[in-house]
XYZ file of C-alpha atoms in Angstrom:
729
model
C 90.543 -10.000 -102.842
C 87.609 -8.641 -101.352
C 87.613 -10.159 -97.542
C 90.969 -7.370 -98.091
C 91.466 -5.026 -95.683
C 91.692 -1.232 -97.898
C 93.692 0.448 -94.944
C 95.764 -0.216 -91.635
C 96.213 1.573 -88.838
C 98.947 2.119 -86.216
C 98.163 3.135 -82.385
C 100.982 4.021 -80.315
C 102.106 5.203 -76.882
C 105.510 5.160 -75.531
C 107.148 7.285 -72.812
C 111.085 6.452 -73.695
C 109.950 6.736 -77.421
C 111.141 3.066 -78.011
C 107.216 2.237 -78.795
C 106.974 5.457 -80.839
C 109.895 4.148 -82.861
C 108.863 1.445 -83.925
C 105.580 2.470 -84.322
C 106.623 5.051 -86.808
C 108.871 2.761 -88.836
C 106.425 0.035 -89.168
C 104.230 2.784 -90.813
C 106.795 4.019 -92.907
C 107.822 0.699 -94.675
C 104.105 -0.575 -94.894
C 104.073 2.333 -97.123
C 106.670 1.746 -99.483
C 105.785 -1.854 -99.602
C 102.297 -0.144 -100.844
C 100.639 -0.805 -97.773
C 97.739 2.119 -97.845
C 97.179 3.555 -93.961
C 97.562 6.083 -91.715
C 99.881 6.242 -88.112
C 98.615 8.027 -84.728
C 99.508 8.370 -80.894
C 96.901 6.615 -79.011
C 95.587 9.957 -78.031
C 94.533 11.053 -81.252
C 92.126 8.777 -81.324
C 89.194 10.938 -82.580
C 90.889 12.410 -85.400
C 92.401 8.463 -86.179
C 89.723 6.577 -88.766
C 89.268 3.988 -86.276
C 86.543 2.472 -86.958
C 87.267 2.743 -90.334
C 90.780 0.761 -91.052
C 90.261 -2.374 -91.106
C 93.383 -3.416 -89.785
C 95.047 -1.935 -86.230
C 98.670 -2.611 -85.441
C 98.871 -1.914 -81.727
C 102.154 -1.136 -80.837
C 102.461 0.389 -76.635
C 105.135 0.742 -73.726
C 104.154 0.884 -70.151
C 105.655 3.056 -67.399
C 105.301 2.112 -63.672
C 104.238 -1.465 -62.318
C 101.945 -1.696 -66.742
C 100.469 1.285 -65.887
C 100.084 3.411 -69.760
C 101.575 5.614 -71.325
C 100.674 9.210 -70.509
C 100.129 9.623 -74.013
C 97.280 6.555 -74.319
C 95.698 7.678 -70.638
C 92.994 9.630 -72.549
C 92.600 6.824 -75.036
C 92.049 4.266 -72.208
C 89.127 7.002 -70.651
C 87.249 6.298 -73.961
C 87.873 2.271 -74.493
C 87.218 2.100 -71.073
C 83.591 4.328 -71.056
C 82.783 2.311 -74.192
C 80.723 -0.464 -74.064
C 79.160 -1.080 -77.591
C 80.894 -4.826 -77.658
C 80.311 -4.538 -82.013
C 82.585 -1.287 -82.277
C 84.883 -3.183 -83.945
C 82.955 -5.881 -84.836
C 84.806 -5.621 -88.784
C 88.526 -4.578 -87.630
C 91.565 -7.061 -87.269
C 94.057 -6.416 -85.108
C 97.776 -7.308 -82.948
C 99.766 -6.288 -80.686
C 103.293 -4.903 -80.509
C 104.273 -4.897 -75.956
C 106.913 -3.457 -74.371
C 108.053 -4.542 -70.665
C 109.884 -5.170 -68.065
C 109.803 -8.562 -66.973
C 111.419 -6.935 -63.297
C 108.024 -5.211 -62.685
C 104.750 -7.589 -61.804
C 102.681 -6.374 -64.267
C 104.744 -7.578 -66.986
C 103.624 -6.049 -69.961
C 99.266 -4.886 -68.608
C 99.089 -1.928 -71.121
C 99.226 -5.095 -74.243
C 97.077 -7.086 -72.027
C 94.613 -4.451 -71.422
C 94.279 -4.015 -74.760
C 94.038 -6.854 -76.229
C 90.909 -8.076 -73.874
C 89.360 -4.878 -74.679
C 90.030 -5.228 -78.501
C 87.970 -8.398 -77.943
C 85.006 -6.636 -75.785
C 84.591 -4.316 -78.327
C 84.303 -7.340 -81.153
C 87.604 -7.066 -82.810
C 89.533 -10.152 -83.922
C 93.357 -10.834 -83.813
C 95.212 -11.660 -86.885
C 98.753 -12.370 -85.835
C 99.822 -13.344 -82.381
C 100.901 -10.399 -79.326
C 104.360 -9.619 -79.507
C 105.106 -9.242 -75.481
C 108.689 -7.425 -75.483
C 110.892 -7.493 -73.034
C 113.715 -4.978 -71.383
C 115.605 -6.751 -69.538
C 116.168 -9.556 -71.721
C 116.649 -6.908 -74.838
C 113.978 -6.025 -77.083
C 115.097 -6.595 -79.874
C 114.869 -10.135 -79.094
C 111.121 -10.299 -79.843
C 111.003 -7.210 -80.987
C 113.094 -8.066 -84.387
C 111.231 -11.475 -85.934
C 107.411 -10.569 -84.617
C 107.924 -7.598 -87.308
C 109.734 -9.695 -89.467
C 106.714 -12.343 -89.558
C 104.704 -9.253 -89.162
C 105.563 -8.768 -93.016
C 104.735 -12.176 -93.961
C 100.745 -11.890 -92.698
C 99.976 -9.156 -93.754
C 99.149 -9.594 -97.091
C 96.152 -11.954 -96.694
C 94.504 -9.537 -94.121
C 94.807 -6.155 -95.895
C 95.165 -5.469 -99.924
C 97.991 -4.223 -101.557
C 99.315 -2.690 -104.378
C 101.052 -5.233 -106.194
C 100.175 -7.145 -109.188
C 101.309 -10.784 -106.794
C 98.821 -13.044 -105.585
C 98.177 -13.259 -102.041
C 100.474 -16.078 -101.676
C 103.216 -14.559 -103.999
C 103.196 -11.605 -102.040
C 103.408 -14.136 -98.252
C 106.704 -15.592 -101.045
C 107.838 -12.046 -101.811
C 107.798 -11.306 -98.588
C 109.917 -14.067 -96.974
C 112.321 -13.579 -99.785
C 112.822 -10.296 -99.234
C 113.151 -10.393 -95.460
C 115.432 -13.704 -96.420
C 117.949 -10.982 -98.468
C 117.833 -7.925 -95.388
C 118.799 -10.001 -92.708
C 121.051 -12.769 -94.056
C 124.195 -11.869 -94.449
C 127.658 -14.950 -95.919
C 130.828 -13.373 -94.958
C 134.347 -14.725 -94.889
C 136.664 -12.863 -91.771
C 139.677 -14.865 -93.751
C 139.343 -12.141 -97.015
C 138.920 -9.201 -95.119
C 142.071 -7.332 -95.744
C 143.860 -5.255 -92.943
C 141.670 -4.640 -89.271
C 140.628 -1.909 -87.504
C 142.932 -3.093 -85.032
C 146.134 -3.595 -87.612
C 145.008 0.708 -88.478
C 145.498 2.008 -85.534
C 148.863 1.620 -84.833
C 150.279 0.858 -88.602
C 150.055 2.011 -91.981
C 149.113 -0.414 -94.649
C 151.980 -1.683 -96.088
C 150.807 -0.042 -100.099
C 150.591 3.004 -98.260
C 153.051 3.503 -96.112
C 155.794 4.110 -98.832
C 154.149 6.570 -99.605
C 155.769 8.541 -96.192
C 158.892 8.820 -97.114
C 158.141 10.894 -100.348
C 159.300 14.819 -100.545
C 156.327 17.002 -100.505
C 153.965 14.188 -100.055
C 150.620 14.638 -98.523
C 150.426 11.313 -96.331
C 151.546 11.393 -93.276
C 152.139 8.655 -90.981
C 150.435 9.042 -88.099
C 148.537 5.778 -87.215
C 144.606 6.246 -85.929
C 146.221 6.116 -82.173
C 147.815 8.843 -83.048
C 145.133 10.679 -84.584
C 143.456 10.384 -81.164
C 146.247 12.051 -79.464
C 147.652 14.737 -81.438
C 148.025 16.626 -84.322
C 150.272 15.614 -87.422
C 153.862 17.762 -87.309
C 152.817 19.310 -90.708
C 149.256 20.578 -89.500
C 150.317 21.332 -86.134
C 152.882 24.268 -87.741
C 149.941 25.801 -88.900
C 148.676 26.237 -84.928
C 151.458 28.992 -84.568
C 151.669 31.488 -86.695
C 149.574 35.025 -85.856
C 146.392 35.318 -86.381
C 146.248 31.195 -87.410
C 142.781 29.396 -87.768
C 143.773 26.016 -87.361
C 143.384 24.844 -83.512
C 144.426 22.360 -81.241
C 141.670 22.429 -79.637
C 142.032 19.186 -76.919
C 138.089 17.487 -77.115
C 136.436 14.292 -74.652
C 138.001 11.164 -75.451
C 136.326 7.715 -76.071
C 136.871 4.431 -74.255
C 136.887 1.907 -77.341
C 134.989 -1.305 -77.051
C 136.712 -4.435 -77.077
C 135.022 -7.044 -79.268
C 135.881 -10.324 -80.521
C 135.203 -12.025 -83.588
C 136.258 -15.124 -82.215
C 133.180 -16.814 -82.264
C 132.775 -16.264 -86.359
C 134.153 -19.256 -88.407
C 134.940 -19.087 -92.036
C 132.439 -19.144 -94.647
C 129.816 -18.293 -91.560
C 126.477 -16.329 -92.301
C 125.152 -14.419 -90.420
C 121.069 -13.458 -89.404
C 118.802 -11.890 -88.539
C 120.309 -9.261 -89.066
C 118.097 -5.832 -87.976
C 116.454 -4.179 -91.709
C 117.446 -0.808 -92.853
C 115.719 1.325 -91.311
C 113.927 4.214 -94.006
C 115.678 7.167 -93.820
C 113.680 9.805 -92.344
C 115.013 12.984 -91.099
C 116.663 15.746 -93.246
C 118.638 18.372 -91.637
C 118.538 21.944 -93.736
C 120.725 24.878 -93.794
C 118.377 28.068 -92.820
C 121.048 30.824 -95.412
C 123.557 30.672 -92.978
C 121.813 32.196 -90.027
C 123.490 31.695 -87.021
C 122.912 31.987 -82.880
C 125.417 34.692 -82.008
C 124.645 33.920 -78.126
C 125.351 30.196 -76.644
C 121.931 29.800 -74.956
C 123.559 26.213 -73.404
C 121.670 27.409 -70.063
C 118.302 27.694 -72.167
C 115.460 25.023 -73.211
C 115.230 25.437 -76.147
C 111.883 26.004 -77.806
C 111.913 22.699 -79.716
C 111.292 20.492 -76.878
C 107.811 19.539 -76.056
C 106.829 18.925 -72.234
C 102.851 17.703 -70.423
C 103.321 21.812 -68.415
C 104.906 24.434 -69.310
C 108.733 25.364 -68.702
C 110.324 27.371 -65.322
C 113.351 28.097 -64.431
C 113.220 27.769 -60.502
C 115.956 28.623 -58.892
C 117.708 26.516 -56.590
C 117.865 27.689 -52.709
C 119.541 24.921 -50.813
C 121.901 21.931 -50.835
C 122.830 19.439 -48.871
C 124.476 15.855 -49.205
C 123.331 13.702 -47.031
C 125.838 10.763 -47.251
C 129.109 10.384 -45.798
C 132.719 10.461 -48.830
C 132.814 6.649 -48.464
C 129.758 5.464 -48.372
C 128.513 3.471 -51.194
C 126.289 6.236 -52.609
C 126.571 10.199 -52.945
C 122.813 11.608 -52.739
C 122.367 15.013 -52.345
C 118.899 16.747 -51.607
C 117.886 20.211 -52.978
C 115.544 22.613 -52.796
C 113.792 24.524 -55.208
C 111.680 27.573 -55.592
C 108.882 27.792 -57.733
C 106.044 29.868 -57.636
C 103.607 30.544 -54.818
C 100.618 29.255 -56.690
C 102.795 26.058 -58.249
C 100.287 23.300 -57.197
C 101.032 19.946 -55.855
C 100.435 17.400 -53.475
C 103.109 14.855 -51.699
C 103.489 12.051 -53.792
C 103.681 14.399 -57.226
C 106.539 14.413 -59.508
C 108.404 17.379 -61.170
C 110.693 16.755 -64.810
C 114.576 17.599 -64.411
C 115.226 19.303 -68.263
C 118.999 18.463 -67.687
C 121.478 18.359 -71.035
C 124.439 16.525 -72.433
C 127.229 16.707 -71.170
C 129.477 19.120 -73.116
C 132.324 17.602 -72.908
C 130.821 14.800 -74.494
C 128.381 17.133 -77.269
C 131.424 18.538 -78.677
C 133.580 15.504 -79.243
C 130.566 13.798 -80.881
C 130.057 16.910 -83.383
C 134.181 16.693 -83.328
C 133.802 13.061 -83.911
C 132.012 13.855 -87.279
C 133.860 15.762 -88.643
C 131.328 18.584 -87.935
C 133.419 22.261 -87.395
C 133.226 24.040 -84.068
C 131.888 27.688 -86.308
C 129.186 25.567 -87.536
C 127.869 24.540 -84.155
C 125.237 27.470 -83.634
C 124.742 27.673 -86.961
C 120.388 27.286 -87.772
C 118.759 24.281 -88.780
C 115.660 22.770 -90.264
C 115.211 19.397 -88.824
C 112.477 18.080 -92.079
C 110.887 14.774 -92.522
C 107.489 12.453 -93.056
C 106.507 10.743 -90.300
C 109.368 12.325 -87.682
C 109.853 10.962 -84.596
C 107.612 13.717 -81.919
C 111.089 15.097 -80.429
C 111.914 16.238 -83.773
C 108.469 17.813 -85.079
C 109.001 21.026 -83.830
C 112.943 21.836 -84.439
C 112.152 24.394 -86.935
C 114.755 26.541 -85.781
C 117.892 25.148 -84.120
C 121.382 24.677 -83.806
C 123.229 21.435 -83.988
C 124.703 21.489 -80.335
C 121.483 22.425 -79.272
C 119.933 19.321 -80.960
C 123.334 17.039 -79.594
C 121.980 19.133 -75.984
C 118.709 18.507 -76.175
C 117.059 16.385 -78.688
C 118.726 12.827 -79.001
C 120.352 10.457 -76.118
C 123.799 9.693 -76.056
C 124.210 7.434 -73.210
C 121.446 4.783 -72.816
C 121.883 1.442 -74.184
C 121.788 1.351 -78.282
C 119.637 -0.606 -80.027
C 120.849 -3.151 -83.100
C 119.515 -0.935 -84.778
C 121.489 1.474 -84.538
C 124.494 -0.343 -85.344
C 123.337 -1.461 -88.590
C 122.646 1.633 -89.823
C 126.317 2.217 -88.794
C 128.026 -0.407 -90.628
C 126.598 0.941 -93.906
C 128.761 4.372 -93.608
C 132.135 2.156 -92.554
C 134.570 1.596 -95.001
C 136.749 -0.731 -93.154
C 135.521 -4.005 -94.766
C 136.826 -5.490 -90.837
C 134.540 -3.122 -88.812
C 131.605 -3.123 -90.887
C 131.724 -6.655 -90.640
C 132.226 -5.913 -86.314
C 128.694 -4.240 -86.886
C 126.591 -6.455 -88.680
C 128.250 -9.039 -86.479
C 126.813 -7.433 -83.342
C 123.888 -6.817 -84.542
C 123.083 -10.464 -86.416
C 121.340 -13.516 -83.738
C 124.875 -14.556 -83.989
C 126.268 -11.599 -82.681
C 123.616 -12.143 -80.121
C 125.700 -12.120 -76.755
C 128.569 -9.945 -78.119
C 125.288 -7.349 -78.078
C 124.221 -8.122 -74.446
C 127.772 -7.829 -73.699
C 127.808 -4.063 -75.094
C 124.822 -3.135 -73.914
C 126.687 -3.887 -70.322
C 129.502 -1.665 -71.293
C 126.938 1.005 -71.243
C 128.803 2.650 -74.195
C 127.622 6.272 -75.607
C 128.049 7.412 -79.240
C 131.076 8.266 -78.425
C 132.280 4.591 -77.329
C 130.780 3.320 -80.122
C 132.368 5.786 -82.633
C 135.726 5.485 -81.652
C 135.545 1.477 -81.275
C 135.162 2.210 -85.768
C 137.263 4.321 -87.216
C 136.116 4.384 -90.690
C 132.663 5.114 -89.595
C 131.544 8.501 -90.617
C 127.801 8.312 -90.229
C 125.954 11.410 -91.117
C 123.935 13.455 -88.771
C 120.410 12.734 -90.670
C 120.795 9.012 -89.566
C 121.847 8.965 -86.077
C 118.650 11.172 -85.515
C 116.325 8.999 -86.869
C 118.120 5.629 -85.056
C 119.257 7.178 -82.020
C 116.579 8.147 -79.187
C 114.732 11.236 -77.757
C 116.751 13.137 -75.111
C 114.420 12.743 -72.054
C 113.311 14.620 -68.588
C 114.416 12.818 -65.956
C 112.306 12.904 -62.859
C 112.250 12.841 -59.081
C 109.311 12.284 -56.685
C 108.996 15.748 -54.432
C 110.094 14.678 -50.715
C 109.010 18.188 -49.153
C 104.929 19.289 -48.911
C 103.584 22.473 -50.065
C 101.829 22.809 -46.146
C 105.084 23.286 -44.534
C 107.566 24.868 -47.250
C 105.037 26.758 -49.356
C 106.867 27.855 -52.619
C 109.286 25.516 -52.306
C 110.172 22.080 -53.086
C 112.390 19.744 -51.711
C 114.045 15.895 -53.807
C 116.843 14.003 -53.333
C 118.186 11.689 -55.385
C 121.622 9.358 -56.000
C 124.535 10.919 -57.858
C 124.531 8.546 -60.784
C 128.608 7.876 -61.383
C 130.078 4.204 -61.538
C 132.539 1.676 -63.066
C 131.314 -0.499 -65.533
C 130.998 -4.585 -65.156
C 134.587 -5.334 -66.852
C 135.906 -2.613 -63.818
C 137.728 -0.056 -66.804
C 135.409 2.770 -67.519
C 133.540 5.474 -65.531
C 130.646 5.893 -66.424
C 127.791 8.291 -65.509
C 124.354 9.541 -65.651
C 123.273 12.523 -67.163
C 120.574 15.088 -64.759
C 122.392 13.642 -61.670
C 125.583 14.081 -62.581
C 124.874 17.750 -63.715
C 122.393 18.943 -60.621
C 126.534 17.866 -59.060
C 128.297 20.426 -60.961
C 126.266 23.135 -60.675
C 125.383 23.266 -57.078
C 129.399 23.367 -56.879
C 129.754 19.950 -55.944
C 129.359 20.226 -52.355
C 131.732 18.169 -49.681
C 130.244 15.177 -48.018
C 128.474 14.931 -45.039
C 130.831 14.396 -42.299
C 128.145 15.117 -39.140
C 126.432 13.077 -37.254
C 123.652 14.667 -38.750
C 123.202 16.874 -42.704
C 124.560 20.608 -43.151
C 121.988 22.568 -45.321
C 123.827 25.073 -47.235
C 122.163 28.286 -48.659
C 123.324 28.616 -52.167
C 120.035 31.397 -52.791
C 122.195 34.118 -53.094
C 124.595 31.650 -56.277
C 121.395 32.295 -59.237
C 121.591 29.164 -59.946
C 117.984 27.818 -62.085
C 116.632 24.245 -62.777
C 114.215 24.250 -66.400
C 111.717 21.614 -64.488
C 107.659 21.360 -64.462
C 104.883 19.239 -62.810
C 103.977 15.968 -62.981
C 101.257 14.983 -61.098
C 100.566 11.719 -59.757
C 98.198 9.577 -62.307
C 98.333 6.260 -60.648
C 97.276 7.578 -57.068
C 100.527 7.708 -55.096
C 99.551 10.364 -53.284
C 98.619 10.478 -49.400
C 94.793 9.638 -48.465
C 92.814 12.351 -48.101
C 91.184 10.602 -45.606
C 93.667 11.372 -42.220
C 92.027 8.169 -40.574
C 93.240 6.132 -42.658
C 96.357 3.590 -41.517
C 99.823 4.395 -43.427
C 102.168 1.566 -43.831
C 104.553 3.164 -46.065
C 108.157 0.764 -47.464
C 111.320 2.918 -48.678
C 114.806 1.605 -48.400
C 117.444 4.083 -49.722
C 116.172 7.028 -51.883
C 112.841 5.332 -51.729
C 112.344 6.743 -47.912
C 112.218 10.213 -50.317
C 108.364 10.589 -51.507
C 107.589 9.391 -47.874
C 109.254 12.252 -46.082
C 107.031 14.325 -47.930
C 103.849 12.510 -46.502
C 104.954 12.668 -42.765
C 105.783 16.477 -43.287
C 102.383 16.531 -44.985
C 100.659 14.917 -41.718
C 102.430 16.623 -39.694
C 101.493 19.597 -40.413
C 98.393 18.597 -40.100
C 98.209 17.223 -37.190
C 99.453 20.625 -35.989
C 96.965 22.734 -37.878
C 94.347 20.955 -36.755
C 96.211 20.889 -32.544
C 95.732 24.993 -33.215
C 92.251 24.916 -33.827
C 91.311 23.159 -30.773
C 88.556 20.469 -30.204
C 85.353 19.345 -29.265
C 84.023 17.527 -25.907
C 85.792 16.768 -22.995
C 88.607 14.969 -24.151
C 89.514 16.962 -27.713
C 93.106 15.630 -27.825
C 92.133 12.622 -27.838
C 89.483 13.487 -30.468
C 92.752 15.501 -32.240
C 94.465 12.040 -32.199
C 91.835 9.846 -33.491
C 91.332 11.680 -36.303
C 94.790 10.583 -37.360
C 95.591 7.191 -39.137
C 98.727 5.222 -37.499
C 101.427 5.422 -39.546
C 103.943 2.635 -39.999
C 107.560 2.887 -41.943
C 109.661 0.354 -43.020
C 112.969 2.197 -44.144
C 116.522 0.424 -44.927
C 120.263 1.863 -45.728
C 123.148 -0.010 -45.705
C 124.999 1.262 -43.091
C 123.408 4.166 -40.150
C 126.840 5.897 -39.941
C 127.244 6.617 -43.564
C 123.745 6.495 -45.654
C 120.882 6.940 -43.143
C 119.100 9.170 -45.029
C 116.476 11.856 -43.262
C 117.792 10.853 -39.613
C 116.874 13.954 -37.890
C 113.191 14.768 -39.580
C 113.020 10.751 -38.981
C 113.685 10.851 -35.994
C 111.669 13.573 -35.371
C 108.577 11.690 -36.631
C 108.774 9.429 -34.076
C 109.124 11.288 -31.505
C 106.344 13.591 -31.986
C 104.561 10.600 -33.371
C 103.731 11.117 -36.877
C 105.233 7.538 -37.136
C 103.497 5.414 -34.831
C 105.606 2.263 -35.708
C 110.236 2.867 -37.247
C 111.162 -0.008 -38.308
C 114.878 0.409 -39.646
C 116.662 -2.659 -42.046
C 120.720 -2.079 -41.313
C 122.180 -4.426 -44.995
C 126.090 -4.070 -44.465
C 126.846 -2.812 -40.650
C 127.700 -6.481 -39.449
C 127.178 -9.994 -41.332
C 123.794 -10.219 -40.410
C 122.352 -8.674 -43.218
C 118.624 -7.254 -42.541
C 115.803 -5.551 -45.146
C 112.934 -4.138 -45.193
C 111.204 -7.303 -46.427
C 112.464 -9.117 -43.033
C 110.947 -6.724 -40.930
C 108.067 -7.128 -43.023
C 107.808 -10.287 -41.668
C 108.484 -10.101 -38.460
C 105.632 -7.575 -37.962
C 103.364 -9.924 -39.645
C 100.649 -9.893 -37.515
C 100.166 -6.525 -36.269
C 101.060 -5.653 -40.259
C 97.062 -7.947 -41.189
C 95.027 -5.975 -38.300
C 96.453 -2.830 -39.373
C 96.038 -3.996 -43.359
C 93.223 -6.263 -43.284
C 90.780 -4.854 -40.046
C 91.715 -1.451 -40.457
C 92.016 -1.209 -43.935
C 95.753 0.543 -43.592
C 96.721 1.448 -48.002
C 99.981 0.230 -47.995
C 102.968 2.261 -50.592
C 105.979 0.553 -51.645
C 108.919 3.301 -53.130
C 112.140 1.871 -54.944
C 114.202 -1.184 -56.476
C 112.412 -3.030 -58.267
C 113.995 -5.714 -59.220
C 114.916 -7.429 -54.988
C 112.828 -4.945 -52.763
C 109.293 -5.192 -54.333
C 109.835 -8.647 -54.819
C 111.553 -9.340 -51.954
C 108.333 -7.368 -50.012
C 105.395 -8.687 -52.310
C 106.629 -12.237 -51.279
C 106.556 -10.927 -47.787
C 103.141 -9.794 -48.505
C 101.818 -12.943 -49.683
C 103.455 -15.014 -47.221
C 101.466 -12.540 -44.158
C 98.373 -13.703 -46.346
C 99.145 -17.291 -46.404
C 99.087 -17.352 -42.778
C 97.052 -15.161 -41.553
C 93.665 -15.059 -43.936
C 93.915 -18.664 -44.851
C 94.625 -18.678 -48.516
C 97.214 -20.130 -50.743
C 100.045 -18.629 -52.857
C 98.298 -17.501 -55.564
C 95.506 -16.816 -54.705
C 97.407 -14.329 -51.821
C 99.144 -13.418 -55.564
C 95.264 -12.446 -56.851
C 94.333 -10.420 -53.653
C 97.787 -8.083 -54.104
C 96.884 -7.664 -57.602
C 92.918 -6.784 -56.573
C 94.714 -4.233 -53.975
C 96.714 -2.755 -57.222
C 93.778 -1.619 -58.622
C 91.416 -1.158 -56.291
C 94.394 1.455 -55.124
C 94.884 -0.093 -51.737
C 98.353 -1.331 -52.874
C 100.476 1.911 -54.147
C 103.857 1.502 -56.481
C 106.966 3.501 -57.642
C 109.510 1.420 -58.564
C 112.043 1.650 -61.341
C 114.666 -0.862 -62.237
């Protein structure tokens, strides 16, 4: 036992909250198991027992193309500067990485952590786990954590009378008990489906009795109307009974056909430890609803400002596949940003959805504005400052109702479901046997309301939802304008996210983009060859936002003579409009200053490098975004070479990667011989991979290397900031 470490340390870095949630659950569970340790975000490394803890568990996600999350940047600077190869000699570690294989640098943060910890002398005690969001994080995360509990007693002291061997065996048995369930579907009484349309026979006989308190309203009827005896009270003068209608969810269709009689469900997620506790603040309430103001408990990287909306324009026609808007915001004159920077928008959850969920959870309307305090040890970061907040603001700005549900959520909901058939279905969804059903549910992108309406007998406490639902996050947009051309103004473009699910039955929408469309009065689609800019500065519309400076150098190089290759199909062109505006304005300023020597104009022209632009769209008549601006850039020489890829106008589909292959000779000369910087913005799944392959092909053809060497060159370019990518999946 003397070789065992006395303390552990959990270090986490998270961009969206998933890694934080997993890390804090590991920490809470470890404490319950009798281990001693602490949990810190990586950027708090200075106050963490980094060298004292004998065991370190690292949990990190990625952002962008393998970059470290924002709350790990200080930690990475510390690690890079630390050259002491004995710094972590007495430390054992393991790593859990959360990544997405749609990006070429899959789980690169976790791999870099492993390399650096080894360089500092640490020893791995358990093989790292690399989870893939493209396939479902739980596929790796759950078994990795399950095995962690079996390995931990071999390296860490545990308050237990058991030997190491017995502790390991006990952990295996506990895991089996907590993650397996023996069920028999045939014995489950009166299913949820039956309850929707009928009452159980034992109950129905009571509905005909005089003065009965049992009504014959089925679940389906209750979703559509009030029972007659209740409706009578809505018509009384000064009645306290309201007949208020709420947004309806879309129940999921889930089949249990894959379950056999006597089947055993395995691989169930462990029951997460309750953390959040809601405490009412002495009947205090907010009299004036401040739904347009972000509550104080919401924490952002930089201060929130309320920017006035001055202009809105629809860049696409009504028959285009996507509706694309451009919006202009007025910001403080001293607001500093560079083209390529982004900013966060704090849009609330859909108000109808928020109120419908509160209603579904049986929260009376008069309770919406009561003040509560969220308490608990090891609270998630987004709830730590919720010390005086209304329930409705918690649901507007605190938690996410629309992201892909976690298995742990279904597991928790099962514990608060009274109908046996519904409980079984929820357990099946989050089991190993129900993996296909779980993936099908994720593909439908259900809201929390949809899930709750699928299981009418499920009544989870709000505290448990606060434990299991992800944080409601800002939505980030690239700035598509130059501060030189539009002082005190920021422009950005986006697709309004509205779609029908793969089954073709349910209409879904995003959070921020439909909200931005709504508050700017959902202006008509473009009807002319060029878009119309509508001045709405007098309407007093404000958007809560904050600037986020680009940490991965996706900004213009300071050397104006350096050539640029800009590749951006769809709304990926937006940040490059800002780049081009900036270069255009710099050229005009330089021209106004005049030149020296016999050929001043030539001298000025040579001080600005060539810019090659590769831009793609589906149909020039429908969704050629920024057509007027791009034509102007080409006409005045800001753009040296413009290549347009139209993918849907004819049967011959052309994409930006096709044009890169076509131009490989001159691109090779520009990139290799003239040191052009390459920028890509857009979809990570298809476009970015296609462009990568085209660049590999260019190097193989002209640089006398094979494809493996060519890919290594591209990776080196990423690290040297020659090849910069701003991608999303």
